[in-house]
Amino acid sequence: MLLAMLLAIQTASARETPPVLEFPTRGLDDSAAYEGYTARLYRDSRGNAIEISIDGKSGRVVHLWADALNESIGLTTTAAVAFSEGGATVGATGGRGGRRWLRYSLTLPGGRSVQIGQLLLGSMRIERDFGYAGRVRDPIDAPTFVVPEMAQFAQRMGPPYTERLTLSVRLSSDPRGWTLRASQPSLDGKNHLWLTVSGDARTARAALANGVLTIHTRGARPVAVSVEIATDGPALDPLTRNQIFATAFRRFADSAKSQRLEREIRGFELLSSKQKLMAGLPTYATYFGRDMLMTALLMEPVWSDTMAEFVMGAALAKLAPDGEVSHEEALGGQAIRENAAEFLRTGDTTLLRNLQATRENYWMVDDDFQLPVVAGRYFANARVPNTRKQAFVRRWARRCARISRTWRSKLLPMRATPRRQAWSASSATRTAGAIRGVGAIAGSAMPAAASHSTSMWCGCPPHFEPSARSTARCARSASRESTAPSPSRVRRKHGAVPPGISWSRSHRPTSNRACVPSSARCLKWSGRTGILSSRTHRSQRTRCAFLPYHSTAPASPFR
């Protein structure tokens, strides 16, 4: 009786849904270029993105669940499988914090046996490592792929962690059909993933051995099997098209009736939630600070003015105590993996209280410079009502105070010297406005920023005093190329002046390089992109990367 009630509840909440996107797309893509790779993207019952990809070469089928845990369910087949006609069915049980599921059909070739193995349920980051390591070439009945950090942690801690390393797989059958059920708890036991594969006994029979499901088709015709994935992990809160894009741009997109433009818009919607903008599906379905902030600047002409609030909020929520902006987050299974590794390294037992505690990566430094620029542009936007700006300040005041103190300590002590090549006056003034915007968020004025506007962006932060050797090397570089490229020079090299870049003879810096610390490297100006980029290795913690050059973006036609 209870089972019947649960089935009735699940059926009542279920609904059919077509793919949001499909690759390759007829009329847009060359299917031959995809070389057997196909993908469909859906939204689950909470609007979170699910990407199902089939790699025809390796037989790997991966289900990315782009939710708050960045989850994945993967399997390998020994025969070419394909999506069946029709869409998918999505549903949920147990209310808002319950179990979400999606069900669809795969078509197997007839007249042969097909094996399904190498099941891997967990974080997409671990599925990514599985692919990078080439483990898909292992035998179909190879043991479950377990990353070393989790294996060592479970061995040290003992039960129940050791039992959670391996997934549970069982096969049941009756005269009508057969069903394979696989489940995997997270290492801390808080969340679960489920995979169910079922078929009709009239068209195929199934057997299970060593964790491998063997399906024997009856006859030569292709056979459809049902695949269902489910999770009890937390969901994200997706943004709607009206929240993301400006009204004028939406009208333009509707009038254009472009299939390609519609695909781009839908793709961006799948990446956008109130919590974050994801870097990309399927491999980078999580927060990346630099990617998100750069996207905010590039998409500003077509975005709704509320998007800056979501972007800044996502970055501010992850600030380090010293004001550093997070470059990347580790969620769910990846957070467990990193916390387990940290515990093995340090023995810190406080990590065991919450193995899923999100870990932030602060290695990159360019996002530290990008956030104040995004904030400055938001607070200088006259189209945003002051009441909304004040509400944003009240919500994030404490976090903004961190970054305000950090930027004052990094930028205000800088002063012009003969060895430091100053930015153009107009660019520095705009940047100073961005810094003052951050100060305004925290409720602390920064009047000194204006007086330093011609020197604060020379490329060397205050705590990075250039050595004599590095200064000499940069000086030699400056003497070889004493001025920034002229428009005619850029035309000869690139064929055209990049859009959005303007030159003023009085505003051109005396050199296109700026000295950095004792690494004796220099920042080089790019005429193609209009930015200064660091030539130092990405792992070196310099503060001189991705600084915008004197650039005037063209007015948006969508405002």
XYZ file of C-alpha atoms in Angstrom:
559
model
C 0.000 0.000 0.000
C 2.797 2.393 0.941
C 4.659 1.562 -2.270
C 1.536 2.258 -4.310
C 1.110 5.630 -2.616
C 4.721 6.568 -3.322
C 4.339 5.581 -6.971
C 1.157 7.639 -7.226
C 2.890 10.698 -5.773
C 5.825 10.282 -8.158
C 3.539 9.892 -11.155
C 1.529 12.967 -10.181
C 4.642 15.158 -10.102
C 6.086 13.809 -13.355
C 5.973 15.769 -16.603
C 7.254 15.297 -20.119
C 9.919 17.720 -21.303
C 11.729 18.122 -24.637
C 15.471 18.818 -24.779
C 16.387 22.446 -24.207
C 19.360 21.952 -26.519
C 20.618 19.120 -28.682
C 24.006 18.615 -30.336
C 24.573 18.346 -33.192
C 21.633 20.498 -34.249
C 20.171 19.993 -37.691
C 20.669 23.109 -39.776
C 23.420 24.486 -37.535
C 26.058 21.784 -37.081
C 27.948 19.375 -39.298
C 27.191 16.011 -37.730
C 30.352 14.499 -39.258
C 32.470 16.965 -37.289
C 31.073 15.574 -34.036
C 32.518 12.119 -34.846
C 29.835 10.131 -33.074
C 29.413 12.513 -30.144
C 25.837 13.523 -29.310
C 24.377 15.415 -26.376
C 21.014 16.522 -25.067
C 20.414 19.104 -22.351
C 17.326 19.136 -20.154
C 16.023 20.934 -17.091
C 14.987 18.885 -14.068
C 11.933 19.562 -11.885
C 13.756 22.465 -10.201
C 15.067 23.937 -13.434
C 18.659 22.726 -12.967
C 20.553 21.717 -16.105
C 21.198 18.075 -16.949
C 23.481 17.251 -19.861
C 23.477 13.700 -21.219
C 26.352 13.023 -23.593
C 27.161 9.921 -25.613
C 30.698 9.421 -26.903
C 30.312 7.041 -29.814
C 34.035 6.286 -29.955
C 34.521 5.153 -26.356
C 30.944 4.147 -25.529
C 30.923 6.447 -22.502
C 27.557 7.883 -21.488
C 27.791 10.726 -18.959
C 24.935 12.432 -17.140
C 26.051 15.778 -15.746
C 23.754 17.212 -13.094
C 24.634 20.904 -12.867
C 23.129 21.446 -9.425
C 24.553 22.675 -6.128
C 26.834 19.614 -5.883
C 28.023 19.412 -9.533
C 27.107 15.729 -9.766
C 27.660 13.094 -12.410
C 26.491 9.580 -13.295
C 28.570 7.765 -15.891
C 28.533 4.352 -17.569
C 30.257 2.615 -20.477
C 28.629 0.463 -23.152
C 30.293 -2.041 -25.477
C 28.054 -1.143 -28.418
C 26.965 2.026 -30.141
C 23.905 3.400 -28.358
C 21.759 6.386 -29.293
C 18.993 8.544 -27.928
C 15.516 7.205 -28.649
C 12.873 9.399 -30.213
C 11.083 11.763 -27.861
C 12.197 13.726 -24.851
C 12.456 12.871 -21.172
C 10.274 12.724 -18.090
C 11.260 14.692 -14.989
C 9.804 14.689 -11.512
C 10.473 14.934 -7.794
C 9.396 13.190 -4.619
C 9.563 14.331 -1.032
C 8.995 18.033 -1.580
C 11.558 20.770 -2.108
C 14.412 18.971 -0.359
C 13.517 15.514 -1.661
C 14.601 13.387 -4.565
C 14.730 14.729 -8.129
C 14.797 12.382 -11.092
C 14.897 12.255 -14.896
C 13.962 9.328 -17.128
C 14.686 8.860 -20.846
C 15.284 6.038 -23.351
C 18.384 4.705 -25.077
C 18.303 2.555 -28.191
C 20.591 -0.497 -28.330
C 21.524 -2.308 -31.553
C 19.657 -5.535 -32.172
C 21.008 -8.977 -32.907
C 23.821 -8.881 -30.367
C 24.712 -8.670 -26.692
C 25.478 -5.303 -25.111
C 27.388 -4.861 -21.874
C 27.044 -1.877 -19.515
C 29.754 -1.361 -16.901
C 32.306 1.051 -15.432
C 29.568 2.709 -13.404
C 30.731 5.889 -11.695
C 28.371 7.943 -9.535
C 29.700 11.036 -7.787
C 31.224 14.406 -8.604
C 31.693 15.599 -12.178
C 35.262 16.445 -11.191
C 35.902 12.753 -10.516
C 34.255 11.765 -13.814
C 36.583 14.267 -15.459
C 39.608 12.633 -13.825
C 38.296 9.252 -14.979
C 38.380 10.509 -18.548
C 41.730 12.290 -18.226
C 43.314 9.102 -16.881
C 42.055 7.121 -19.880
C 40.257 4.666 -17.611
C 37.478 4.232 -20.167
C 39.927 1.961 -21.990
C 40.064 -0.371 -18.989
C 38.162 -3.681 -19.144
C 34.414 -3.257 -18.832
C 34.471 -5.189 -15.528
C 37.306 -3.146 -14.003
C 36.889 -2.223 -10.314
C 35.089 1.011 -9.474
C 37.297 4.039 -10.065
C 38.202 5.609 -6.704
C 40.496 8.616 -6.370
C 43.520 7.982 -4.085
C 42.584 10.655 -1.534
C 39.222 9.053 -0.787
C 40.657 5.534 -0.733
C 43.376 6.499 1.751
C 40.913 8.442 3.898
C 38.457 5.515 4.055
C 41.244 3.086 4.877
C 42.378 5.265 7.749
C 38.890 5.925 9.130
C 37.453 2.437 8.618
C 33.728 1.651 8.496
C 31.347 3.049 7.390
C 33.605 4.988 5.028
C 35.075 1.859 3.477
C 31.607 0.560 2.564
C 30.681 3.868 0.938
C 33.525 3.655 -1.549
C 31.767 1.007 -3.621
C 28.340 1.384 -5.146
C 25.494 -1.042 -4.623
C 24.319 -2.837 -7.801
C 21.482 -5.388 -8.013
C 19.322 -6.847 -10.739
C 15.709 -7.901 -10.361
C 13.431 -9.480 -12.959
C 9.923 -10.818 -13.465
C 7.942 -12.145 -16.446
C 7.293 -8.590 -17.646
C 10.806 -7.177 -17.501
C 14.056 -6.616 -15.667
C 15.532 -3.700 -13.705
C 19.090 -2.845 -12.702
C 19.393 -0.531 -9.704
C 22.691 1.112 -8.717
C 23.136 3.555 -5.842
C 26.079 5.411 -4.400
C 26.196 7.427 -1.177
C 28.614 10.295 -0.777
C 31.612 9.462 1.378
C 30.084 11.326 4.316
C 26.719 9.615 3.772
C 24.750 12.854 3.446
C 23.704 12.557 -0.212
C 22.919 9.805 -2.689
C 22.840 9.196 -6.430
C 20.778 6.510 -8.142
C 20.882 4.907 -11.584
C 18.132 2.619 -12.871
C 18.213 0.754 -16.197
C 15.167 -1.325 -17.138
C 13.911 -3.232 -20.150
C 11.067 -5.302 -21.512
C 11.443 -9.075 -21.147
C 9.772 -9.551 -24.555
C 12.589 -7.733 -26.385
C 15.660 -8.469 -24.239
C 16.867 -10.457 -21.265
C 19.541 -9.331 -18.796
C 22.188 -10.828 -16.533
C 24.493 -9.264 -13.917
C 28.026 -10.475 -13.146
C 30.998 -8.633 -11.576
C 29.119 -5.341 -11.681
C 28.508 -5.591 -15.439
C 25.014 -5.749 -16.908
C 24.779 -7.897 -20.050
C 21.701 -7.341 -22.215
C 20.855 -10.039 -24.779
C 18.508 -8.628 -27.398
C 15.853 -10.874 -28.925
C 15.835 -10.519 -32.702
C 17.613 -8.179 -35.055
C 15.583 -5.022 -34.411
C 16.965 -2.226 -32.176
C 15.802 -2.370 -28.577
C 14.886 0.556 -26.318
C 15.824 0.529 -22.641
C 14.733 3.022 -19.993
C 17.382 4.957 -18.046
C 16.527 6.885 -14.892
C 18.883 9.020 -12.828
C 18.048 10.525 -9.433
C 19.639 12.633 -6.712
C 18.770 14.009 -3.292
C 21.399 16.739 -3.531
C 20.460 20.425 -3.181
C 19.343 22.366 -6.229
C 20.294 25.778 -7.570
C 17.788 28.574 -8.241
C 17.900 29.242 -11.993
C 17.436 32.698 -13.494
C 14.809 33.373 -16.133
C 15.422 34.979 -19.497
C 13.773 38.190 -18.303
C 16.156 38.347 -15.348
C 19.228 37.824 -17.523
C 18.725 39.875 -20.669
C 17.697 43.484 -21.225
C 14.228 44.111 -22.651
C 15.571 45.708 -25.831
C 17.838 42.742 -26.507
C 15.019 40.247 -25.969
C 12.922 42.157 -28.495
C 15.802 42.119 -30.937
C 16.309 38.360 -30.459
C 12.612 37.684 -30.965
C 12.546 39.740 -34.149
C 15.737 38.157 -35.520
C 14.182 34.667 -35.498
C 17.691 33.212 -35.604
C 18.070 29.561 -34.652
C 21.720 30.079 -33.770
C 21.037 33.117 -31.594
C 18.245 31.274 -29.803
C 20.642 28.418 -29.078
C 23.203 30.809 -27.623
C 20.571 32.413 -25.395
C 19.291 29.059 -24.153
C 22.829 27.934 -23.443
C 23.463 31.013 -21.339
C 20.230 30.451 -19.434
C 21.369 26.938 -18.503
C 24.525 28.402 -16.936
C 22.793 31.113 -14.893
C 21.457 30.853 -11.361
C 21.033 33.180 -8.408
C 23.999 31.521 -6.714
C 26.516 31.726 -9.578
C 27.215 31.801 -13.279
C 28.800 28.496 -14.247
C 31.837 28.500 -16.486
C 30.569 25.859 -18.929
C 28.955 22.476 -19.421
C 29.751 19.687 -18.939
C 33.284 19.917 -17.573
C 33.157 23.226 -15.690
C 29.628 23.313 -14.292
C 30.552 25.399 -11.280
C 31.754 28.815 -10.123
C 34.887 30.335 -11.670
C 35.427 33.906 -10.474
C 37.501 35.204 -13.367
C 35.206 33.718 -16.014
C 32.100 35.092 -14.308
C 33.454 38.618 -13.824
C 34.879 38.841 -17.335
C 31.539 37.646 -18.685
C 29.800 40.376 -16.691
C 31.893 43.036 -18.421
C 31.553 41.541 -21.903
C 27.807 40.897 -21.657
C 26.919 44.264 -20.125
C 25.483 45.716 -23.371
C 22.796 43.007 -23.583
C 22.303 42.156 -19.917
C 19.595 43.240 -17.533
C 20.932 45.687 -14.948
C 20.089 43.147 -12.223
C 22.732 40.693 -13.453
C 25.570 42.715 -11.945
C 23.967 42.201 -8.534
C 23.903 38.421 -8.991
C 27.506 38.384 -10.197
C 28.833 40.587 -7.395
C 26.792 38.676 -4.828
C 28.258 35.365 -5.997
C 31.799 36.753 -5.721
C 31.223 38.530 -2.395
C 29.755 35.387 -0.829
C 33.069 33.618 -1.409
C 35.528 36.303 -0.330
C 38.456 35.238 1.773
C 38.848 36.942 5.171
C 41.529 39.183 3.647
C 39.292 40.174 0.717
C 40.660 37.792 -1.922
C 38.160 36.819 -4.621
C 37.654 33.096 -5.112
C 38.819 31.712 -8.446
C 37.140 28.293 -8.202
C 35.009 26.350 -5.747
C 35.067 22.675 -4.807
C 31.601 21.267 -4.144
C 30.069 17.989 -3.046
C 32.291 15.034 -3.829
C 35.198 17.252 -4.845
C 34.968 19.143 -1.534
C 34.992 15.811 0.316
C 38.024 14.778 -1.699
C 39.968 17.943 -0.892
C 38.952 18.005 2.777
C 39.938 14.349 3.105
C 43.323 15.102 1.563
C 43.784 18.039 3.937
C 42.894 15.828 6.902
C 45.426 13.198 5.823
C 48.062 15.888 5.466
C 47.437 17.834 8.676
C 45.385 15.562 10.941
C 42.954 18.435 11.588
C 39.908 16.673 13.076
C 37.704 19.769 12.692
C 37.507 18.917 8.985
C 35.543 15.790 9.888
C 32.612 17.849 11.180
C 31.584 18.736 7.632
C 33.492 16.961 4.879
C 31.291 18.670 2.292
C 32.264 22.170 3.397
C 32.902 24.115 0.193
C 36.553 24.816 -0.457
C 37.654 27.939 -2.307
C 40.678 28.347 -4.534
C 42.292 31.803 -4.273
C 45.356 31.102 -6.410
C 44.454 33.370 -9.310
C 44.723 37.116 -8.886
C 43.069 38.683 -11.921
C 39.591 38.311 -10.401
C 40.741 40.495 -7.481
C 41.088 43.358 -9.964
C 37.955 42.591 -11.956
C 35.425 42.663 -9.106
C 35.937 46.378 -8.235
C 35.561 47.286 -11.910
C 32.238 45.429 -12.107
C 31.143 47.076 -8.857
C 32.161 50.530 -10.043
C 30.217 50.189 -13.267
C 27.152 49.003 -11.350
C 27.143 51.888 -8.879
C 27.808 54.396 -11.658
C 24.848 53.105 -13.678
C 22.190 55.816 -13.462
C 19.541 53.394 -14.736
C 19.739 51.391 -11.499
C 17.523 53.012 -8.822
C 19.301 54.166 -5.695
C 16.907 52.109 -3.588
C 18.222 48.925 -5.227
C 21.813 49.991 -4.729
C 21.130 50.719 -1.076
C 19.446 47.339 -0.642
C 22.475 45.651 -2.171
C 24.772 47.543 0.188
C 22.734 46.536 3.225
C 22.828 42.892 2.210
C 26.564 42.677 1.530
C 27.977 45.436 3.754
C 30.264 43.224 5.828
C 31.670 41.381 2.818
C 32.218 44.630 0.931
C 34.112 46.055 3.885
C 36.664 43.267 3.458
C 37.423 44.036 -0.151
C 37.371 47.798 0.466
C 40.108 47.467 3.107
C 42.073 45.135 0.850
C 41.992 47.451 -2.128
C 42.877 50.514 -0.097
C 45.906 48.692 1.281
C 46.978 47.547 -2.189
C 46.338 50.581 -4.324
C 46.361 53.794 -2.345
C 50.029 53.607 -1.202
C 51.140 53.537 -4.834
C 52.648 56.710 -6.172
C 54.235 57.732 -9.440
C 57.972 57.187 -9.898
C 60.179 57.511 -12.978
C 60.508 53.734 -13.042
C 56.774 53.073 -13.182
C 54.906 53.729 -16.403
C 51.538 55.254 -15.640
C 48.294 54.293 -17.209
C 46.452 56.765 -19.388
C 44.798 59.475 -17.303
C 41.282 58.781 -18.526
C 41.520 55.039 -17.899
C 42.933 55.510 -14.427
C 40.203 58.008 -13.597
C 37.538 55.498 -14.579
C 39.287 52.830 -12.512
C 39.479 55.184 -9.554
C 35.708 55.597 -9.889
C 35.359 51.845 -9.647
C 37.493 51.794 -6.513
C 35.434 54.583 -4.974
C 32.352 52.511 -5.780
C 33.726 49.674 -3.694
C 34.459 52.127 -0.905
C 30.904 53.371 -1.104
C 29.621 49.835 -0.692
C 31.441 49.490 2.588
C 30.318 52.911 3.743
C 33.848 54.287 3.805
C 34.852 57.038 1.395
C 38.118 56.811 -0.515
C 38.934 60.412 -1.470
C 42.595 59.665 -1.936
C 41.845 57.488 -4.954
C 41.396 60.526 -7.194
C 44.801 61.954 -6.352
C 46.411 58.630 -7.237
C 44.375 58.135 -10.404
C 47.334 58.681 -12.713
C 49.664 56.246 -10.975
C 47.739 53.514 -9.162
C 47.613 51.247 -12.212
C 51.283 51.311 -13.154
C 51.375 47.523 -12.953
C 53.225 47.111 -9.664
C 51.250 46.821 -6.408
C 52.735 48.491 -3.333
C 54.078 45.340 -1.708
C 55.869 44.347 -4.942
C 58.772 46.783 -5.132
C 60.715 46.021 -8.333
C 64.298 45.013 -7.870
C 67.141 46.774 -9.663
C 67.525 43.839 -12.043
C 63.846 43.663 -12.935
C 63.720 47.449 -13.347
C 66.665 47.346 -15.700
C 65.119 44.593 -17.792
C 61.816 46.399 -18.038
C 63.611 49.627 -18.887
C 65.413 47.887 -21.755
C 62.106 46.529 -22.994
C 60.580 49.992 -22.757
C 63.414 51.532 -24.758
C 62.927 48.957 -27.531
C 59.212 49.715 -27.767
C 58.694 53.165 -26.378
C 55.092 53.780 -27.371
C 51.891 51.852 -27.576
C 51.004 50.733 -31.106
C 49.296 53.285 -33.308
C 46.051 52.484 -35.154
C 47.914 52.275 -38.461
C 50.365 49.780 -36.966
C 47.562 47.628 -35.668
C 45.827 47.746 -39.062
C 49.009 46.525 -40.760
C 49.354 43.661 -38.268
C 45.743 42.624 -37.712
C 43.912 44.062 -40.704
C 41.673 46.350 -38.642
C 41.516 48.274 -35.419
C 39.802 46.056 -32.829
C 36.330 47.386 -31.954
C 36.068 49.245 -28.676
C 39.706 50.407 -28.688
C 40.484 54.065 -29.166
C 43.773 55.932 -29.081
C 44.539 59.440 -27.986
C 48.063 60.699 -28.631
C 48.039 62.581 -25.350
C 46.739 59.555 -23.449
C 49.078 56.940 -24.829
C 51.429 55.619 -22.138
C 55.144 56.130 -22.705
C 55.602 52.378 -22.768
C 53.455 49.346 -23.297
C 55.221 47.475 -20.505
C 55.187 47.827 -16.754
C 57.607 46.429 -14.228
C 56.642 43.625 -11.895
C 58.449 42.100 -8.921
C 61.695 40.191 -8.717
C 60.570 37.663 -11.322
C 61.937 40.236 -13.815
C 58.930 39.780 -16.064
C 56.909 42.552 -17.685
C 53.299 43.172 -18.536
C 52.790 43.336 -22.287
C 50.006 45.303 -23.938
C 47.920 43.418 -26.501
C 46.703 45.455 -29.449
C 44.237 42.738 -30.364
C 42.460 42.454 -27.009
C 43.196 45.840 -25.502
C 44.401 44.411 -22.193
C 47.636 44.089 -20.360
C 48.522 40.486 -19.627
C 51.195 39.051 -17.391
C 53.981 37.004 -18.923
C 54.725 35.353 -15.591
C 53.670 31.751 -15.028
C 50.071 31.413 -13.862
C 51.148 29.780 -10.598
C 53.170 32.827 -9.519
C 51.173 35.110 -7.232
C 51.694 38.366 -9.074
C 49.220 41.209 -8.936
C 49.768 42.355 -12.472
C 47.476 40.292 -14.672
C 44.571 41.250 -16.932
C 44.483 45.001 -16.342
C 42.244 46.847 -18.853
C 44.042 49.243 -21.181
C 42.657 52.649 -22.212
C 39.511 51.421 -23.950
C 36.197 52.998 -24.817
C 33.476 50.448 -25.411
C 30.977 51.402 -28.103
C 27.515 52.371 -26.954
C 25.171 49.422 -26.804
C 22.414 49.364 -29.436
C 20.220 47.479 -26.956
C 19.853 50.217 -24.327
